[in-house]
PDB file of C-alpha atoms in Angstrom:
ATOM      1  CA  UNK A   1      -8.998  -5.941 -16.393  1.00  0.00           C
ATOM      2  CA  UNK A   2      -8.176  -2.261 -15.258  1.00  0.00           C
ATOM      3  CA  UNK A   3      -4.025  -2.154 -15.619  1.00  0.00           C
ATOM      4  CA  UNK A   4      -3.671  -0.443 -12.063  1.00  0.00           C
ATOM      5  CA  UNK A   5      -5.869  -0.604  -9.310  1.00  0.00           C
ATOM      6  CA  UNK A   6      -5.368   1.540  -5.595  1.00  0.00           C
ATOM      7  CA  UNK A   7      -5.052  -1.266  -2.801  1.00  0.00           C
ATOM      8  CA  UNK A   8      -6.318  -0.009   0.220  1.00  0.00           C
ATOM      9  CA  UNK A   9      -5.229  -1.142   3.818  1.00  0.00           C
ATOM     10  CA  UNK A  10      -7.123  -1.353   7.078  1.00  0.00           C
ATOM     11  CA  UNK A  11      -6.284  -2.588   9.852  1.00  0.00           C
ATOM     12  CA  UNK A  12     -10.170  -4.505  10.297  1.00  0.00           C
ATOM     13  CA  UNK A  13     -12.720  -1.953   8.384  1.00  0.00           C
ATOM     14  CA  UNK A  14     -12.050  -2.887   4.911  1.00  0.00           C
ATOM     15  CA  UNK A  15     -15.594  -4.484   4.606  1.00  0.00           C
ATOM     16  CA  UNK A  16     -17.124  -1.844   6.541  1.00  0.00           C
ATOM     17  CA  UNK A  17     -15.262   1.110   4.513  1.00  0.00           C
ATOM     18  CA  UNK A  18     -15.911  -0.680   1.332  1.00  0.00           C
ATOM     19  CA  UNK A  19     -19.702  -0.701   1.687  1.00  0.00           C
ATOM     20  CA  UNK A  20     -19.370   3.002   3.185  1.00  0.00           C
ATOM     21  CA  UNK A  21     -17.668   3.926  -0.110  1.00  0.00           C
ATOM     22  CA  UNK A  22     -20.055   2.114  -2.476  1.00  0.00           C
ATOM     23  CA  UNK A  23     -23.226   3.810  -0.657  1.00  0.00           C
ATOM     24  CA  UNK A  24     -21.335   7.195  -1.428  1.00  0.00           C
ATOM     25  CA  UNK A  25     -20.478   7.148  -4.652  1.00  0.00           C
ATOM     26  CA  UNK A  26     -23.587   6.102  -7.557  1.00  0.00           C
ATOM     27  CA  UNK A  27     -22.588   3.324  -9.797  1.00  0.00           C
ATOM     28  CA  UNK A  28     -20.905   1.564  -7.340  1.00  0.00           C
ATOM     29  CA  UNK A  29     -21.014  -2.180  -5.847  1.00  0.00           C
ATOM     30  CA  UNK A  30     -18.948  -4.646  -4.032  1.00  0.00           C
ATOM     31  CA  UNK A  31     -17.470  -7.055  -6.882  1.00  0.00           C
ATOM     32  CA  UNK A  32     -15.863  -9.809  -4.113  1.00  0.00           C
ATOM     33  CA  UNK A  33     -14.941 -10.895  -0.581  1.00  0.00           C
ATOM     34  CA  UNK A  34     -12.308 -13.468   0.436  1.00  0.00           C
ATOM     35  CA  UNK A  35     -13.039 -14.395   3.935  1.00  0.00           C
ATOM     36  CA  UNK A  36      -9.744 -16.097   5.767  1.00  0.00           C
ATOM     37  CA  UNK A  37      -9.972 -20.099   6.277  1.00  0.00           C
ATOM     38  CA  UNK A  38      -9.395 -22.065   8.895  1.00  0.00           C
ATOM     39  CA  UNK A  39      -5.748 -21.668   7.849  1.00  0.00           C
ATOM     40  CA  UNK A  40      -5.211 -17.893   8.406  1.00  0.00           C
ATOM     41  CA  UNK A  41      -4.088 -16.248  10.632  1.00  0.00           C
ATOM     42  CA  UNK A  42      -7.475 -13.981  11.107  1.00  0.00           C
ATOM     43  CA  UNK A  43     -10.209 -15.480  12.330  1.00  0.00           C
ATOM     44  CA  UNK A  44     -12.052 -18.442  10.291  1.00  0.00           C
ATOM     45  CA  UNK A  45     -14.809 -16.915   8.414  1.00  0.00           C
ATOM     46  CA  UNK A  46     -13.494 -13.356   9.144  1.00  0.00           C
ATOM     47  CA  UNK A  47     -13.126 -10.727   5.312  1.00  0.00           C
ATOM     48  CA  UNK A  48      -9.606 -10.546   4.135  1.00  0.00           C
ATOM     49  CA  UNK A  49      -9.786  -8.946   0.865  1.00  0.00           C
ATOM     50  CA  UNK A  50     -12.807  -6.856  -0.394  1.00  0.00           C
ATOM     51  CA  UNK A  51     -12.859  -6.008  -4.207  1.00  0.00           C
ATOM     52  CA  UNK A  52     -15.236  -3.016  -5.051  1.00  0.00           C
ATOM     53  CA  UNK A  53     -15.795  -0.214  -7.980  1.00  0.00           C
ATOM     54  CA  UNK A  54     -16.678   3.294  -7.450  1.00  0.00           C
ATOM     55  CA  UNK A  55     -18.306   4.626 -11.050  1.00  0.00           C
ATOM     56  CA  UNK A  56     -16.375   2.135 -12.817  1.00  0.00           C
ATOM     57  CA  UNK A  57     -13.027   1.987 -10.520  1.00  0.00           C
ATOM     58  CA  UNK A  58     -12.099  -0.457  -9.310  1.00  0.00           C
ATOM     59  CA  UNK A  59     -10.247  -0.745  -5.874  1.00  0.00           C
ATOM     60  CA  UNK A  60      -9.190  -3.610  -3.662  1.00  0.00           C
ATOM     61  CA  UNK A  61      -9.183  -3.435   0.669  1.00  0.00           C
ATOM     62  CA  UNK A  62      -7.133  -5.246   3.275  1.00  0.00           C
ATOM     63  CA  UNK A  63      -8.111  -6.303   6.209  1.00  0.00           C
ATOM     64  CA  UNK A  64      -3.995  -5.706   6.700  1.00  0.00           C
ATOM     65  CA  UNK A  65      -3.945  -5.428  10.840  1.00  0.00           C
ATOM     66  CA  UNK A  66      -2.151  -1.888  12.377  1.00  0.00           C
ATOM     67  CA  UNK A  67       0.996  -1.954  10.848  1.00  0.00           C
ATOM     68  CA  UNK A  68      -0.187   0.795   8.482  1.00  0.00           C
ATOM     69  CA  UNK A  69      -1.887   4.035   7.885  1.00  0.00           C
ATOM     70  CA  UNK A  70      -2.781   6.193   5.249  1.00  0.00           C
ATOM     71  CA  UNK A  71      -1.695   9.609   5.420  1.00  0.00           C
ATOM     72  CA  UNK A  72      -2.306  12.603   3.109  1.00  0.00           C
ATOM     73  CA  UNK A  73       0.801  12.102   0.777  1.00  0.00           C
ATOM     74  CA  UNK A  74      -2.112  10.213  -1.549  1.00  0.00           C
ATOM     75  CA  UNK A  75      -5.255  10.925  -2.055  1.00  0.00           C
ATOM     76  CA  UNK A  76      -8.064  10.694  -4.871  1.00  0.00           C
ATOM     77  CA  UNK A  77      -9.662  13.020  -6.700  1.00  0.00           C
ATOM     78  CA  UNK A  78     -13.121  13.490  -7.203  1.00  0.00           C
ATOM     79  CA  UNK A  79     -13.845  15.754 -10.599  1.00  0.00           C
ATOM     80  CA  UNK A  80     -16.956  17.990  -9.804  1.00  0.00           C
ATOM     81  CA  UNK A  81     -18.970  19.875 -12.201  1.00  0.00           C
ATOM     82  CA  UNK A  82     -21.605  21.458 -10.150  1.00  0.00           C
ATOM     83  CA  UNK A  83     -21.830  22.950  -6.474  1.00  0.00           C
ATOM     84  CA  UNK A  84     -24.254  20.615  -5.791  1.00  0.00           C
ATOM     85  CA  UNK A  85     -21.986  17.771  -6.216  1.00  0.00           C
ATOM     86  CA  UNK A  86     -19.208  19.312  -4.522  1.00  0.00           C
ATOM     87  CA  UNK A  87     -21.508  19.596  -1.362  1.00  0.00           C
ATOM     88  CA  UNK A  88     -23.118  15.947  -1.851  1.00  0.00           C
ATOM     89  CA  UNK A  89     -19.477  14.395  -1.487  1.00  0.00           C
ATOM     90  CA  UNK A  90     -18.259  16.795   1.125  1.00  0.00           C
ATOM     91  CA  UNK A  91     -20.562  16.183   3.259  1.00  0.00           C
ATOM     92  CA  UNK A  92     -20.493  12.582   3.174  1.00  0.00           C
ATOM     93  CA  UNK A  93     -16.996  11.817   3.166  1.00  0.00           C
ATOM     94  CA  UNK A  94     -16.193  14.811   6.281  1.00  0.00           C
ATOM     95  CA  UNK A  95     -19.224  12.854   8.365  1.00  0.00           C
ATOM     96  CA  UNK A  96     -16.783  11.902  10.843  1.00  0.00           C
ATOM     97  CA  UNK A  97     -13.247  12.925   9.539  1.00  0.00           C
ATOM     98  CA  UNK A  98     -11.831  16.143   9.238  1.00  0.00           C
ATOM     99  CA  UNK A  99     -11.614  18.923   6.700  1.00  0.00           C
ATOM    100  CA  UNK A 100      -8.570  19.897   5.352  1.00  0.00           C
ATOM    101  CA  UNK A 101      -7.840  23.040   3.232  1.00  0.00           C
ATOM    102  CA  UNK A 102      -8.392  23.505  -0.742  1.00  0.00           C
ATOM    103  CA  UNK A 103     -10.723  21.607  -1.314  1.00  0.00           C
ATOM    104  CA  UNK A 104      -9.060  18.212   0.410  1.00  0.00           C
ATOM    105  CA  UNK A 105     -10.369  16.088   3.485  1.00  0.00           C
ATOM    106  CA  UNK A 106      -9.739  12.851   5.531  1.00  0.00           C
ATOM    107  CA  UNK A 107     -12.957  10.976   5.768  1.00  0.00           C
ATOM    108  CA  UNK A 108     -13.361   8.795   8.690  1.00  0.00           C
ATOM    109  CA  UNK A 109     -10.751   5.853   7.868  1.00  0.00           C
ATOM    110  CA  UNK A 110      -8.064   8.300   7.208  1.00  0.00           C
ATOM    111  CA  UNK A 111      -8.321   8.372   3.549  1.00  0.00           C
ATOM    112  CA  UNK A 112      -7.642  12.101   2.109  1.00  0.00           C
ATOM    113  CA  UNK A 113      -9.965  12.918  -1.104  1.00  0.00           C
ATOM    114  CA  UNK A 114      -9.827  16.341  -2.987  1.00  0.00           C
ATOM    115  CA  UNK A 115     -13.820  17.327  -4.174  1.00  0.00           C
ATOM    116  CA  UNK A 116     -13.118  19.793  -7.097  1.00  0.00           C
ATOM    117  CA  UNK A 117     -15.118  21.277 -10.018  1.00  0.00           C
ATOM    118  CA  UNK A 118     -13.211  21.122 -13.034  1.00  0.00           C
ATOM    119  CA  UNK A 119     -13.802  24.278 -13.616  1.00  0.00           C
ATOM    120  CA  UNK A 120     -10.977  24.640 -10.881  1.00  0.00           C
ATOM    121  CA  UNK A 121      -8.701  22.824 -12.577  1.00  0.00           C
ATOM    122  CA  UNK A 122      -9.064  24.426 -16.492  1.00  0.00           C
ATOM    123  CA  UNK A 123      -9.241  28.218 -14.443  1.00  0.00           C
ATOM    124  CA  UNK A 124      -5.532  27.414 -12.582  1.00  0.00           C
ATOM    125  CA  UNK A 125      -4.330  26.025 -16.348  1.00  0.00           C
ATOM    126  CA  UNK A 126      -5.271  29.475 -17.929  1.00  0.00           C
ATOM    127  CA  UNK A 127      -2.585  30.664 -19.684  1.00  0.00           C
ATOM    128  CA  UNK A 128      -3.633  33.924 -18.725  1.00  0.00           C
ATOM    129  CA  UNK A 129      -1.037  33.698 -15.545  1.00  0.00           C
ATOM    130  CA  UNK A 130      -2.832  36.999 -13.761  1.00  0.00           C
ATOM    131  CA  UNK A 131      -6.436  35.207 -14.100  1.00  0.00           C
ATOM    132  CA  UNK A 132      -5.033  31.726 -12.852  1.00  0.00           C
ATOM    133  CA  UNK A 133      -2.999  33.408 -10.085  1.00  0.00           C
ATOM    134  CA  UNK A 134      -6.241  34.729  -8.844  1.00  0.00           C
ATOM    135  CA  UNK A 135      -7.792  31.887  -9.028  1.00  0.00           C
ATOM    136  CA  UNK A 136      -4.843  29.897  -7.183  1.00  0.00           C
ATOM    137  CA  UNK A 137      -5.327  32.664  -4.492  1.00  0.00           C
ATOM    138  CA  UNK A 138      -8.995  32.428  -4.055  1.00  0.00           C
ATOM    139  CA  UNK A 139      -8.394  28.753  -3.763  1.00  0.00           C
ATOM    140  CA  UNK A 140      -6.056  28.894  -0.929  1.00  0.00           C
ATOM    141  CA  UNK A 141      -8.427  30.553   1.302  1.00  0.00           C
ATOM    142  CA  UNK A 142     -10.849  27.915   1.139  1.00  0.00           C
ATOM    143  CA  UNK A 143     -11.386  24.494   2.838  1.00  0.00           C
ATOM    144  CA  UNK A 144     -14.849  23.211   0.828  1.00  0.00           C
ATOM    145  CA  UNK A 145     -14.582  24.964  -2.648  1.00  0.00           C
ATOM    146  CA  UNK A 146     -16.757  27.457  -4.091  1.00  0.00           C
ATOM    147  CA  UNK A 147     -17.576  27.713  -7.363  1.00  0.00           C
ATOM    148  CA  UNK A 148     -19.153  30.817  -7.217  1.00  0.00           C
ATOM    149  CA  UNK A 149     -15.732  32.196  -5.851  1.00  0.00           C
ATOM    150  CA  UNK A 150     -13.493  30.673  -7.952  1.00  0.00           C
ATOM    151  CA  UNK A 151     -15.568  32.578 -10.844  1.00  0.00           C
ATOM    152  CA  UNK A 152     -15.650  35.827  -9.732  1.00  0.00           C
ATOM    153  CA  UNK A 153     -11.465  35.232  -8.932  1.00  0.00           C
ATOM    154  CA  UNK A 154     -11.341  34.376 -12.188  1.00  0.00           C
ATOM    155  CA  UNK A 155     -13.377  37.108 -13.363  1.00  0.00           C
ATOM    156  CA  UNK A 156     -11.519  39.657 -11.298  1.00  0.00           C
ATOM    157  CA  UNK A 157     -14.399  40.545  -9.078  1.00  0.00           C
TER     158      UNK A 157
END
């Protein structure tokens, strides 16, 4: 059993996010559903929890009610190595949310995500502070990132 796992609430898409999520990400299923009983106070019959993995993670949704929404204090990373990935999961998760700025967006439910290339991440950990400084500037002018212009940043182009 994976020691932590992000619980996600919705107020009545966690079933529809769930399977949104799964068709996004490869390596990816639905692992459970617990519908509510006769009991409960959601309808008979109606999902309650929905267990799921992404590549391997695994995350649990709430059908929780309107109490609570997500907001961009957390989000989840998505490590990139190619341009062509970066675009794959930009475009699906924006399709009907909102793009943010530095590589970050809210897809549709609300949930931020940040699509970056590693590369990114070991350029802005150079300990050559002028190089990652440029790199860190570069960065801050874009919303979707680019590769391409995080290397020549780096490069001092």
């Amino acid at each position: 059993m994976q020691p932590i796992s992000p619980f996600l609430w919705f107020d009545t898409q966690a079933e529809e996010a769930a399977n949104f999520y799964v068709s996004v990400f490869k390596n990816s299923r639905i692992t459970d559903m617990t519908r509510w009983g006769e009991e409960g106070p959601g309808p008979a019959g109606s999902v309650l929890v929905v267990n799921f993995e992404l590549n391997g993670q695994k995350f649990i949704a709430l059908n929780g009610g309107p109490e609570f929404q997500f907001n961009k204090a957390v989000s989840f990373m998505i490590h990139c190595e190619t341009q062509s990935e970066i675009d794959y999961y930009w475009e699906k998760l924006t399709e009907g949310g909102e793009e943010v700025q530095c590589g970050w967006l809210t897809d549709k439910y609300g949930l931020s995500w940040q699509v970056a290339p590693n590369i990114l991440l070991q350029h802005l950990n150079d300990p050559d502070r002028e190089k990652s400084d440029r790199v860190m500037k570069a960065m801050m002018g874009m919303v979707k990132i680019d590769i391409a212009g995080i290397e020549k940043a780096y490069a001092g182009e």
